[in-house]
Coordinates of C-alpha atoms and ligand atoms in Angstrom, one line a residue:
M1 CA 0.0 0.0 0.0
K2 CA 1.3 3.4 -0.9
Y3 CA 1.5 6.0 1.9
S4 CA 0.1 9.4 1.4
Y5 CA 1.1 12.5 3.4
A6 CA -0.8 15.4 4.9
N7 CA 1.6 18.2 4.3
Y8 CA 5.1 18.9 3.2
Y9 CA 7.3 22.0 3.6
K10 CA 10.7 22.5 2.0
N11 CA 12.7 24.9 4.0
T12 CA 14.2 27.4 1.6
K13 CA 14.8 29.9 4.3
Q14 CA 17.8 28.0 5.6
D15 CA 20.6 30.5 6.0
N16 CA 24.0 30.7 7.4
V17 CA 23.4 31.4 11.1
M18 CA 23.5 27.8 12.3
H19 CA 26.9 28.3 13.9
Q20 CA 25.5 31.1 16.0
V21 CA 22.2 29.4 17.1
A22 CA 23.9 26.0 17.7
D23 CA 26.7 27.6 19.8
E24 CA 24.1 29.6 21.8
L25 CA 22.2 26.4 22.6
F26 CA 25.3 24.3 23.3
P27 CA 28.2 26.4 24.3
E28 CA 31.6 24.6 24.4
G29 CA 31.7 21.8 26.9
K30 CA 27.9 21.5 27.6
C31 CA 27.3 18.3 25.6
E32 CA 30.7 16.9 26.6
K33 CA 29.7 17.3 30.3
A34 CA 26.5 15.5 29.7
F35 CA 28.3 12.7 27.8
N36 CA 30.9 12.3 30.5
S37 CA 28.3 12.3 33.2
I38 CA 25.7 10.0 31.7
T39 CA 28.2 7.4 30.4
Q40 CA 29.3 7.0 34.0
W41 CA 25.9 5.9 35.2
P42 CA 25.8 2.2 36.3
D43 CA 23.0 1.4 33.8
Y44 CA 24.6 3.1 30.9
K45 CA 25.2 1.1 27.7
Q46 CA 25.5 2.3 24.1
T47 CA 22.3 1.5 22.2
D48 CA 22.6 -0.4 18.9
L49 CA 22.7 1.2 15.4
I50 CA 21.0 -1.5 13.3
S51 CA 21.3 -1.6 9.5
L52 CA 17.8 -2.2 8.2
D53 CA 18.9 -3.9 4.9
D54 CA 15.5 -5.4 4.2
F55 CA 13.8 -2.0 4.5
A56 CA 16.5 -0.2 2.5
K57 CA 16.1 -2.7 -0.3
Q58 CA 12.3 -2.3 -0.3
Q59 CA 12.5 1.5 -0.4
G60 CA 15.3 1.6 -3.0
V61 CA 18.0 3.4 -1.1
R62 CA 21.5 2.2 -0.3
K63 CA 21.3 2.0 3.5
V64 CA 18.9 2.7 6.4
F65 CA 20.4 2.9 9.9
Y66 CA 18.0 2.5 12.8
K67 CA 19.2 3.8 16.2
D68 CA 17.4 1.5 18.6
E69 CA 16.5 3.3 21.8
S70 CA 14.3 0.5 23.1
T71 CA 17.1 -0.6 25.4
R72 CA 18.1 2.9 26.7
L73 CA 19.0 2.8 30.4
N74 CA 16.3 0.1 30.9
L75 CA 13.7 2.8 30.5
G76 CA 12.9 2.0 26.9
A77 CA 13.2 5.4 25.3
F78 CA 15.8 8.0 24.4
K79 CA 14.0 10.3 26.9
A80 CA 15.8 8.5 29.7
L81 CA 18.9 10.6 28.7
G82 CA 17.2 13.9 29.4
G83 CA 15.0 14.0 32.4
A84 CA 17.2 12.0 34.7
Y85 CA 20.2 14.1 33.7
A86 CA 18.3 17.3 34.4
V87 CA 17.4 16.0 37.9
Q88 CA 21.1 15.4 38.5
H89 CA 21.9 18.9 37.2
V90 CA 19.4 20.4 39.6
L91 CA 21.0 18.6 42.5
E92 CA 24.5 19.7 41.4
T93 CA 23.4 23.3 41.0
R94 CA 21.9 23.4 44.5
A95 CA 25.0 21.7 46.0
A96 CA 27.2 24.2 44.4
V97 CA 25.5 27.0 46.3
G98 CA 25.1 25.1 49.5
D99 CA 21.3 24.8 49.2
D100 CA 20.2 21.8 51.2
S101 CA 16.5 22.8 51.6
P102 CA 14.0 20.0 50.8
L103 CA 13.5 19.4 47.0
T104 CA 10.5 18.2 45.2
V105 CA 10.5 17.9 41.4
C106 CA 7.6 17.9 38.9
T107 CA 6.9 17.9 35.2
A108 CA 4.2 17.5 32.6
T109 CA 4.6 14.6 30.3
D110 CA 2.9 12.3 27.8
G111 CA 4.8 9.4 29.4
N112 CA 8.4 9.0 28.4
H113 CA 9.9 12.3 29.8
G114 CA 8.0 11.8 33.1
R115 CA 9.4 8.3 33.3
S116 CA 12.9 9.6 33.0
V117 CA 12.3 12.4 35.6
S118 CA 10.6 10.0 38.1
W119 CA 13.4 7.4 37.6
G120 CA 16.1 10.1 38.2
A121 CA 14.2 11.4 41.3
Q122 CA 13.6 7.9 42.7
K123 CA 17.3 7.1 42.5
K124 CA 18.0 10.2 44.6
N125 CA 15.0 9.8 47.0
I126 CA 13.4 13.0 45.8
P127 CA 9.6 13.4 45.8
C128 CA 8.2 13.7 42.3
H129 CA 4.9 14.9 40.9
I130 CA 3.9 14.1 37.3
F131 CA 1.1 15.8 35.4
I132 CA -0.5 13.8 32.5
H133 CA -3.3 14.8 30.2
A134 CA -6.6 13.0 29.5
G135 CA -5.1 11.1 26.4
V136 CA -2.2 9.5 28.2
S137 CA -2.9 5.8 28.6
Q138 CA -3.4 4.0 31.8
G139 CA -0.4 1.8 31.0
R140 CA 1.9 4.8 30.9
A141 CA 0.3 6.2 34.1
K142 CA 1.0 2.9 35.9
I143 CA 4.7 3.0 35.0
L144 CA 5.1 6.5 36.3
A145 CA 3.5 5.5 39.6
A146 CA 5.8 2.5 39.8
N147 CA 8.7 4.9 39.7
G148 CA 7.4 6.4 43.0
A149 CA 5.8 9.5 41.4
T150 CA 2.5 11.0 42.4
V151 CA 0.5 11.1 39.2
H152 CA -2.0 13.9 38.5
R153 CA -4.4 13.5 35.6
V154 CA -5.5 16.7 34.1
D155 CA -8.4 17.4 31.8
G156 CA -7.4 18.5 28.3
N157 CA -4.2 18.1 26.2
Y158 CA -0.5 18.3 26.8
D159 CA -0.5 22.0 27.0
D160 CA -3.2 21.9 29.7
S161 CA -1.0 19.5 31.7
I162 CA 1.9 21.9 31.5
A163 CA -0.3 24.8 32.8
A164 CA -1.5 22.6 35.7
C165 CA 2.1 21.6 36.5
I166 CA 3.3 25.3 36.5
K167 CA 0.4 26.3 38.8
M168 CA 1.0 23.6 41.4
A169 CA 4.8 24.2 41.3
D170 CA 4.2 27.9 42.0
E171 CA 1.9 27.1 44.9
N172 CA 4.1 24.5 46.5
G173 CA 7.6 25.6 45.7
W174 CA 8.4 22.6 43.5
Q175 CA 11.2 22.5 41.0
I176 CA 9.8 22.0 37.4
V177 CA 12.0 19.7 35.3
S178 CA 10.3 20.2 31.9
D179 CA 11.5 19.3 28.5
T180 CA 9.5 22.2 27.0
S181 CA 11.0 25.7 27.4
W182 CA 9.2 29.0 27.7
E183 CA 10.3 32.6 28.4
G184 CA 12.4 32.6 31.5
Y185 CA 12.6 28.9 31.7
R186 CA 15.5 27.7 29.5
E187 CA 18.3 26.2 31.6
I188 CA 16.7 22.9 32.5
P189 CA 15.3 22.2 29.0
T190 CA 18.8 23.0 27.6
Q191 CA 20.4 20.5 30.0
I192 CA 17.7 17.9 28.9
M193 CA 18.6 18.5 25.2
A194 CA 22.3 18.2 26.1
G195 CA 21.5 14.8 27.6
Y196 CA 19.8 13.7 24.4
T197 CA 23.0 14.4 22.4
V198 CA 24.6 11.3 23.9
L199 CA 22.5 9.5 21.3
A200 CA 24.0 11.6 18.5
A201 CA 27.6 11.2 19.8
E202 CA 27.1 7.4 19.9
T203 CA 25.6 7.4 16.4
I204 CA 28.6 9.3 14.9
E205 CA 31.0 6.9 16.6
Q206 CA 29.1 3.9 15.3
L207 CA 28.8 5.3 11.7
E208 CA 32.5 6.1 11.6
A209 CA 33.4 2.6 12.8
Q210 CA 31.5 1.3 9.8
K211 CA 33.0 4.0 7.5
E212 CA 29.5 5.2 6.5
T213 CA 28.4 8.7 5.6
L214 CA 24.8 9.8 5.9
T215 CA 22.9 11.6 3.2
H216 CA 19.7 12.1 5.2
I217 CA 18.5 12.1 8.8
V218 CA 14.9 11.8 9.8
L219 CA 14.0 13.3 13.2
Q220 CA 10.5 13.1 14.6
A221 CA 9.2 16.1 16.5
G222 CA 6.8 16.6 19.4
C223 CA 8.0 19.9 20.9
G224 CA 11.1 19.5 18.8
G225 CA 13.5 19.1 21.8
M226 CA 15.0 15.9 20.5
A227 CA 15.1 17.1 16.8
G228 CA 16.7 20.4 17.8
A229 CA 19.3 18.8 20.1
L230 CA 20.4 16.2 17.6
L231 CA 20.3 18.7 14.7
A232 CA 22.5 21.2 16.6
Y233 CA 24.9 18.5 17.7
F234 CA 25.2 17.0 14.2
W235 CA 25.6 20.5 12.7
K236 CA 28.4 21.3 15.1
Y237 CA 30.1 18.1 14.1
W238 CA 29.6 18.0 10.4
R239 CA 29.1 21.7 9.6
D240 CA 28.8 22.2 5.8
D241 CA 28.7 18.4 5.4
L242 CA 25.4 18.1 7.4
P243 CA 23.1 15.6 5.7
E244 CA 19.6 16.8 4.7
V245 CA 17.4 16.8 7.8
I246 CA 13.8 15.8 7.5
I247 CA 11.5 16.7 10.4
M248 CA 8.5 14.4 10.7
E249 CA 5.4 15.3 12.6
S250 CA 1.9 13.9 13.1
D251 CA -0.7 15.9 11.1
M252 CA -2.6 16.2 14.4
S253 CA 0.1 18.1 16.1
D254 CA 2.0 19.8 13.2
C255 CA 3.5 22.7 15.2
V256 CA 6.9 22.7 13.4
L257 CA 5.3 22.8 10.0
E258 CA 2.8 25.5 10.9
S259 CA 5.6 27.6 12.5
M260 CA 7.9 27.1 9.5
Q261 CA 5.2 28.3 7.1
R262 CA 4.6 31.4 9.2
D263 CA 8.3 31.9 10.1
E264 CA 7.4 32.2 13.7
I265 CA 6.4 29.9 16.5
Y266 CA 2.7 29.0 16.1
L267 CA 0.6 27.3 18.7
V268 CA -1.5 24.4 17.2
D269 CA -4.6 23.5 19.1
I270 CA -4.6 19.7 19.3
V271 CA -8.1 18.3 18.6
D272 CA -7.3 14.6 18.1
E273 CA -4.5 12.7 19.7
T274 CA -2.1 10.8 17.5
I275 CA -1.3 7.2 18.4
M276 CA 2.3 8.4 18.4
A277 CA 1.8 9.8 21.9
G278 CA 5.2 11.3 22.2
L279 CA 4.7 13.5 19.2
S280 CA 1.4 15.0 20.4
C281 CA 2.6 18.5 21.3
G282 CA 1.1 21.8 20.0
E283 CA 4.0 24.2 20.4
V284 CA 7.6 24.1 19.3
S285 CA 10.1 24.5 22.1
E286 CA 11.5 28.0 21.8
L287 CA 15.0 26.5 22.3
A288 CA 14.6 24.1 19.4
W289 CA 12.9 26.6 17.1
P290 CA 15.9 28.6 15.9
I291 CA 17.8 25.3 15.2
L292 CA 14.9 23.8 13.3
R293 CA 14.2 27.0 11.4
H294 CA 17.8 27.4 10.3
G295 CA 19.0 23.8 10.1
A296 CA 16.1 21.6 8.9
S297 CA 15.7 21.0 5.2
H298 CA 12.2 19.5 5.1
V299 CA 9.2 19.0 7.2
L300 CA 6.7 16.2 6.5
T301 CA 3.4 15.6 8.3
V302 CA 1.6 12.3 8.1
G303 CA -1.5 10.5 9.7
D304 CA -1.5 7.5 11.9
E305 CA -2.1 4.9 9.1
G306 CA 1.5 3.6 8.9
V307 CA 2.2 3.3 12.6
K308 CA 0.8 -0.1 13.4
P309 CA 2.1 -1.8 10.2
M310 CA 5.6 -0.4 10.8
M311 CA 5.6 -1.5 14.4
R312 CA 4.7 -5.0 13.3
Y313 CA 7.3 -4.8 10.5
L314 CA 10.0 -3.9 13.0
A315 CA 9.0 -6.7 15.3
K316 CA 9.5 -9.4 12.7
S317 CA 12.7 -9.5 10.8
E318 CA 12.5 -10.6 7.2
G319 CA 16.3 -10.9 6.8
E320 CA 19.5 -10.7 8.8
R321 CA 18.5 -8.0 11.2
P322 CA 17.2 -8.7 14.7
N323 CA 13.6 -8.4 15.6
I324 CA 13.2 -4.9 16.9
V325 CA 10.8 -3.7 19.7
G326 CA 9.7 -0.4 18.3
G327 CA 6.9 1.7 19.9
E328 CA 4.5 4.1 18.2
C329 CA 7.0 6.9 17.8
S330 CA 9.7 4.5 16.5
A331 CA 7.6 3.9 13.4
S332 CA 8.1 7.5 12.4
G333 CA 11.3 7.3 10.5
L334 CA 10.2 4.3 8.5
I335 CA 6.9 5.9 7.7
T336 CA 8.7 9.1 6.6
L337 CA 11.1 7.3 4.2
K338 CA 8.4 5.1 2.7
T339 CA 6.1 8.1 2.3
M340 CA 8.9 10.0 0.5
M341 CA 9.6 7.0 -1.8
D342 CA 5.9 6.4 -2.5
N343 CA 5.5 10.0 -3.6
P344 CA 8.2 10.8 -6.2
E345 CA 7.7 14.5 -5.9
L346 CA 8.9 14.3 -2.3
A347 CA 11.8 12.0 -3.0
K348 CA 12.9 14.4 -5.7
S349 CA 12.5 17.4 -3.5
A350 CA 14.5 15.8 -0.7
N351 CA 17.1 14.3 -3.2
I352 CA 16.5 10.7 -1.9
D353 CA 17.6 8.1 -4.4
K354 CA 19.3 4.7 -4.7
D355 CA 22.6 6.1 -3.3
S356 CA 21.0 7.6 -0.2
V357 CA 22.1 6.5 3.3
V358 CA 19.4 7.4 5.8
L359 CA 19.5 7.6 9.6
I360 CA 16.2 7.1 11.5
I361 CA 15.8 7.2 15.2
G362 CA 13.8 4.4 16.9
T363 CA 13.0 6.6 19.9
E364 CA 11.1 4.1 22.0
G365 CA 10.5 0.4 22.6
A366 CA 7.3 -0.9 24.2
T367 CA 6.8 2.1 26.5
D368 CA 3.1 1.3 26.7
P369 CA 3.4 -2.5 27.1
D370 CA -0.4 -3.1 26.9
L371 CA -0.8 -1.1 23.7
Y372 CA 2.3 -2.7 22.2
Q373 CA 0.9 -6.1 22.9
E374 CA -2.4 -5.2 21.4
I375 CA -0.8 -3.9 18.2
V376 CA 2.0 -6.3 17.7
G377 CA 0.8 -9.3 19.6
Ligands
LIG401 C1 9.3 8.2 22.1 C2 9.4 9.6 21.8 N1 9.8 10.0 20.6 C3 9.8 11.2 20.2 C4 9.4 12.3 21.0 C5 9.5 13.7 20.6 O1 10.4 14.4 21.3 P1 10.3 16.0 21.4 O2 9.1 16.3 22.2 O3 11.6 16.4 22.2 O4 10.2 16.5 20.1 C6 9.0 11.9 22.3 C7 8.5 12.9 23.3 O5 7.9 12.7 24.3 C8 8.9 10.6 22.7 O6 8.5 10.2 23.9

């Protein structure tokens, strides 16, 4: 079956200010500090970069590399790198100024970020409050509670859960550890993004060990924190040799595309929730925005049709590769590449052809085990 797309935007406004915006986001030493810290954690292990030869063949490209985050820090998603690192950063900052007053952390989440924050807090015996919106599954809520967090369910969508979190934090003196930034709240989301870049550093090392050079990178976006972090890191490493970067979004939460079209951050009102729960975010992180605006080459938005088939496809290898546990958001990269190859005008616009080497990020495993079971069996 051919995949169709909802919307496509080619970023012709790319200009030469990436060095400035990337250095602003990650000044010298920031990502290195995160790498040196996270790689010392007892649970740390590099995640696999898997060559999806069967999929590459089907799509008619030379290679597809899949960075498999399903095993990340036993938490099953790349998000483990960010939230827990930010909790550690909060503790270090307080220790540096001799602040030993009681600490409680909180965040809004659609699941994976909250899991990372609650895991980081539990390890340090810090009380943790997590705010989830109406669409977050019971399975995800259970996992958050199992990490010792107090879970608050809020009416409305992700943005409503952020508002509730901020209100309660103000009233109770809690420290917000959010992966979304807003005016006056930048340091912690930047540290979270620095944590994510461990994934990029590993990928570069793995590609170089195989002497492979990418032509394209697909990055799925919710608030764009991961896409912005990885894009900035890759840009700082490859500069003018940066591969073409394709941002993928759900058509139900297409805040990057809408912002790109207007050339300013635009708040999308989420009416329906995509099954790719981690991508359901109506506003681009203002930290990620300048990076995406100046560094991304393409934005593609799609519906949910491909998600379940691609999860099943990952689960059952048809060739040499291992079976892969890929959750809803992990289907993104495969859907993007297939959609581009199924629609020749897209493949042409993004210069994807038989010589292309594409990186896709399998951002999560079975982070909602009940749903995964239901879909994949
Ligand atoms: C599994 C997964 N993939 C991708 C994303 C998108 O990340 P971001 O919101 O930083 O764009 C999320 C966010 O929660 C996620 O949980």
